[in-house]
């Protein structure tokens, strides 16, 4: 059984890992691609990344990500915040960033871009 102090440390480490992933992705989007983005403020109920108009980003950095759970979280939060298409940005340790969205949302996004 895990003692209470160990549980707290694991929770803090996971939060730090998530925050670092959000900062890393925001830096890539800003520095490499020129998007005016920043990490959202949790206490103000902002998205993980703020500044991608029409996209609700959920950022995950996990070795064994359950993409369906992550997408369900993105969908729920996008509905609450009404801030865009639910999208999961994710990567494994030492892996490349990936983007996952529902097919229907991708079709809408691609159709709008194509027109």
mmCIF file of C-alpha atoms in Angstrom:
data_model
loop_
_atom_site.group_PDB
_atom_site.id
_atom_site.type_symbol
_atom_site.label_atom_id
_atom_site.label_comp_id
_atom_site.label_asym_id
_atom_site.label_seq_id
_atom_site.Cartn_x
_atom_site.Cartn_y
_atom_site.Cartn_z
ATOM 1 C CA UNK A 1 0.000 0.000 0.000
ATOM 2 C CA UNK A 2 1.223 3.526 -0.817
ATOM 3 C CA UNK A 3 1.601 5.876 2.129
ATOM 4 C CA UNK A 4 -0.121 9.275 2.081
ATOM 5 C CA UNK A 5 3.083 11.327 1.527
ATOM 6 C CA UNK A 6 3.981 9.099 -1.465
ATOM 7 C CA UNK A 7 0.506 9.610 -2.971
ATOM 8 C CA UNK A 8 0.940 13.381 -2.686
ATOM 9 C CA UNK A 9 4.371 13.254 -4.330
ATOM 10 C CA UNK A 10 3.055 11.187 -7.241
ATOM 11 C CA UNK A 11 0.164 13.586 -7.726
ATOM 12 C CA UNK A 12 2.504 16.577 -7.701
ATOM 13 C CA UNK A 13 4.882 14.879 -10.137
ATOM 14 C CA UNK A 14 2.002 14.128 -12.512
ATOM 15 C CA UNK A 15 0.782 17.733 -12.300
ATOM 16 C CA UNK A 16 4.300 19.005 -12.983
ATOM 17 C CA UNK A 17 4.668 16.649 -15.947
ATOM 18 C CA UNK A 18 1.357 17.893 -17.371
ATOM 19 C CA UNK A 19 2.287 21.541 -16.837
ATOM 20 C CA UNK A 20 5.679 20.981 -18.465
ATOM 21 C CA UNK A 21 3.997 19.327 -21.458
ATOM 22 C CA UNK A 22 1.640 22.292 -21.823
ATOM 23 C CA UNK A 23 4.563 24.758 -21.658
ATOM 24 C CA UNK A 24 6.558 22.678 -24.134
ATOM 25 C CA UNK A 25 3.710 22.485 -26.657
ATOM 26 C CA UNK A 26 2.879 26.191 -26.285
ATOM 27 C CA UNK A 27 6.554 26.989 -26.926
ATOM 28 C CA UNK A 28 6.627 24.857 -30.069
ATOM 29 C CA UNK A 29 3.411 26.365 -31.421
ATOM 30 C CA UNK A 30 4.651 29.876 -30.629
ATOM 31 C CA UNK A 31 8.349 29.655 -31.530
ATOM 32 C CA UNK A 32 8.288 27.252 -34.473
ATOM 33 C CA UNK A 33 4.919 28.066 -36.030
ATOM 34 C CA UNK A 34 4.198 31.648 -34.947
ATOM 35 C CA UNK A 35 0.907 31.049 -33.121
ATOM 36 C CA UNK A 36 0.113 33.544 -30.368
ATOM 37 C CA UNK A 37 -0.542 30.953 -27.647
ATOM 38 C CA UNK A 38 0.185 30.465 -23.979
ATOM 39 C CA UNK A 39 -0.522 27.914 -21.289
ATOM 40 C CA UNK A 40 -3.992 28.342 -19.827
ATOM 41 C CA UNK A 41 -4.614 29.293 -16.220
ATOM 42 C CA UNK A 42 -6.256 26.418 -14.365
ATOM 43 C CA UNK A 43 -7.747 28.650 -11.673
ATOM 44 C CA UNK A 44 -9.517 30.711 -14.359
ATOM 45 C CA UNK A 45 -10.899 27.520 -15.942
ATOM 46 C CA UNK A 46 -8.994 28.087 -19.193
ATOM 47 C CA UNK A 47 -8.029 25.362 -21.658
ATOM 48 C CA UNK A 48 -4.605 23.719 -21.434
ATOM 49 C CA UNK A 49 -3.404 25.974 -24.284
ATOM 50 C CA UNK A 50 -5.056 29.320 -25.042
ATOM 51 C CA UNK A 51 -4.907 31.082 -28.405
ATOM 52 C CA UNK A 52 -5.825 28.420 -30.969
ATOM 53 C CA UNK A 53 -9.068 29.979 -32.172
ATOM 54 C CA UNK A 54 -11.781 27.388 -32.770
ATOM 55 C CA UNK A 55 -9.769 24.550 -31.176
ATOM 56 C CA UNK A 56 -10.159 23.216 -27.650
ATOM 57 C CA UNK A 57 -6.785 21.582 -26.930
ATOM 58 C CA UNK A 58 -6.358 18.861 -24.333
ATOM 59 C CA UNK A 59 -2.632 18.222 -23.751
ATOM 60 C CA UNK A 60 -1.395 14.806 -22.595
ATOM 61 C CA UNK A 61 2.096 13.405 -22.124
ATOM 62 C CA UNK A 62 1.711 9.779 -21.127
ATOM 63 C CA UNK A 63 3.365 6.521 -22.067
ATOM 64 C CA UNK A 64 0.080 4.620 -22.141
ATOM 65 C CA UNK A 65 -2.561 7.123 -23.094
ATOM 66 C CA UNK A 66 -6.151 5.980 -23.341
ATOM 67 C CA UNK A 67 -7.022 8.207 -26.293
ATOM 68 C CA UNK A 68 -10.749 7.557 -25.924
ATOM 69 C CA UNK A 69 -10.740 8.801 -22.325
ATOM 70 C CA UNK A 70 -8.616 11.792 -23.327
ATOM 71 C CA UNK A 71 -10.991 12.639 -26.182
ATOM 72 C CA UNK A 72 -14.013 12.271 -23.888
ATOM 73 C CA UNK A 73 -12.373 14.762 -21.509
ATOM 74 C CA UNK A 74 -11.688 17.145 -24.428
ATOM 75 C CA UNK A 75 -15.300 16.852 -25.633
ATOM 76 C CA UNK A 76 -16.718 17.508 -22.145
ATOM 77 C CA UNK A 77 -14.466 20.515 -21.534
ATOM 78 C CA UNK A 78 -15.068 21.937 -25.029
ATOM 79 C CA UNK A 79 -18.821 21.821 -24.353
ATOM 80 C CA UNK A 80 -18.412 23.517 -20.952
ATOM 81 C CA UNK A 81 -16.139 26.250 -22.305
ATOM 82 C CA UNK A 82 -17.717 26.493 -25.756
ATOM 83 C CA UNK A 83 -14.271 27.277 -27.163
ATOM 84 C CA UNK A 84 -13.906 25.057 -30.206
ATOM 85 C CA UNK A 85 -13.295 21.631 -31.662
ATOM 86 C CA UNK A 86 -12.136 19.108 -29.048
ATOM 87 C CA UNK A 87 -8.583 18.086 -29.950
ATOM 88 C CA UNK A 88 -6.023 15.996 -28.076
ATOM 89 C CA UNK A 89 -2.343 16.905 -28.451
ATOM 90 C CA UNK A 90 -0.277 14.039 -27.080
ATOM 91 C CA UNK A 91 3.140 12.444 -26.999
ATOM 92 C CA UNK A 92 5.117 9.774 -25.230
ATOM 93 C CA UNK A 93 8.407 10.497 -23.502
ATOM 94 C CA UNK A 94 11.014 11.105 -26.206
ATOM 95 C CA UNK A 95 8.261 10.815 -28.829
ATOM 96 C CA UNK A 96 6.885 13.268 -31.336
ATOM 97 C CA UNK A 97 3.749 15.319 -30.780
ATOM 98 C CA UNK A 98 0.578 13.877 -32.277
ATOM 99 C CA UNK A 99 -2.870 15.401 -32.740
ATOM 100 C CA UNK A 100 -6.124 13.451 -32.485
ATOM 101 C CA UNK A 101 -9.638 14.646 -33.243
ATOM 102 C CA UNK A 102 -12.966 13.124 -34.199
ATOM 103 C CA UNK A 103 -13.386 12.394 -37.923
ATOM 104 C CA UNK A 104 -16.496 14.575 -38.191
ATOM 105 C CA UNK A 105 -14.587 17.530 -36.712
ATOM 106 C CA UNK A 106 -11.641 16.930 -39.045
ATOM 107 C CA UNK A 107 -14.009 16.850 -42.051
ATOM 108 C CA UNK A 108 -15.527 20.197 -40.967
ATOM 109 C CA UNK A 109 -12.078 21.705 -40.391
ATOM 110 C CA UNK A 110 -10.655 20.422 -43.669
ATOM 111 C CA UNK A 111 -13.757 21.513 -45.603
ATOM 112 C CA UNK A 112 -13.507 25.044 -44.170
ATOM 113 C CA UNK A 113 -9.786 25.190 -45.014
ATOM 114 C CA UNK A 114 -10.372 23.811 -48.522
ATOM 115 C CA UNK A 115 -13.109 26.340 -49.325
#
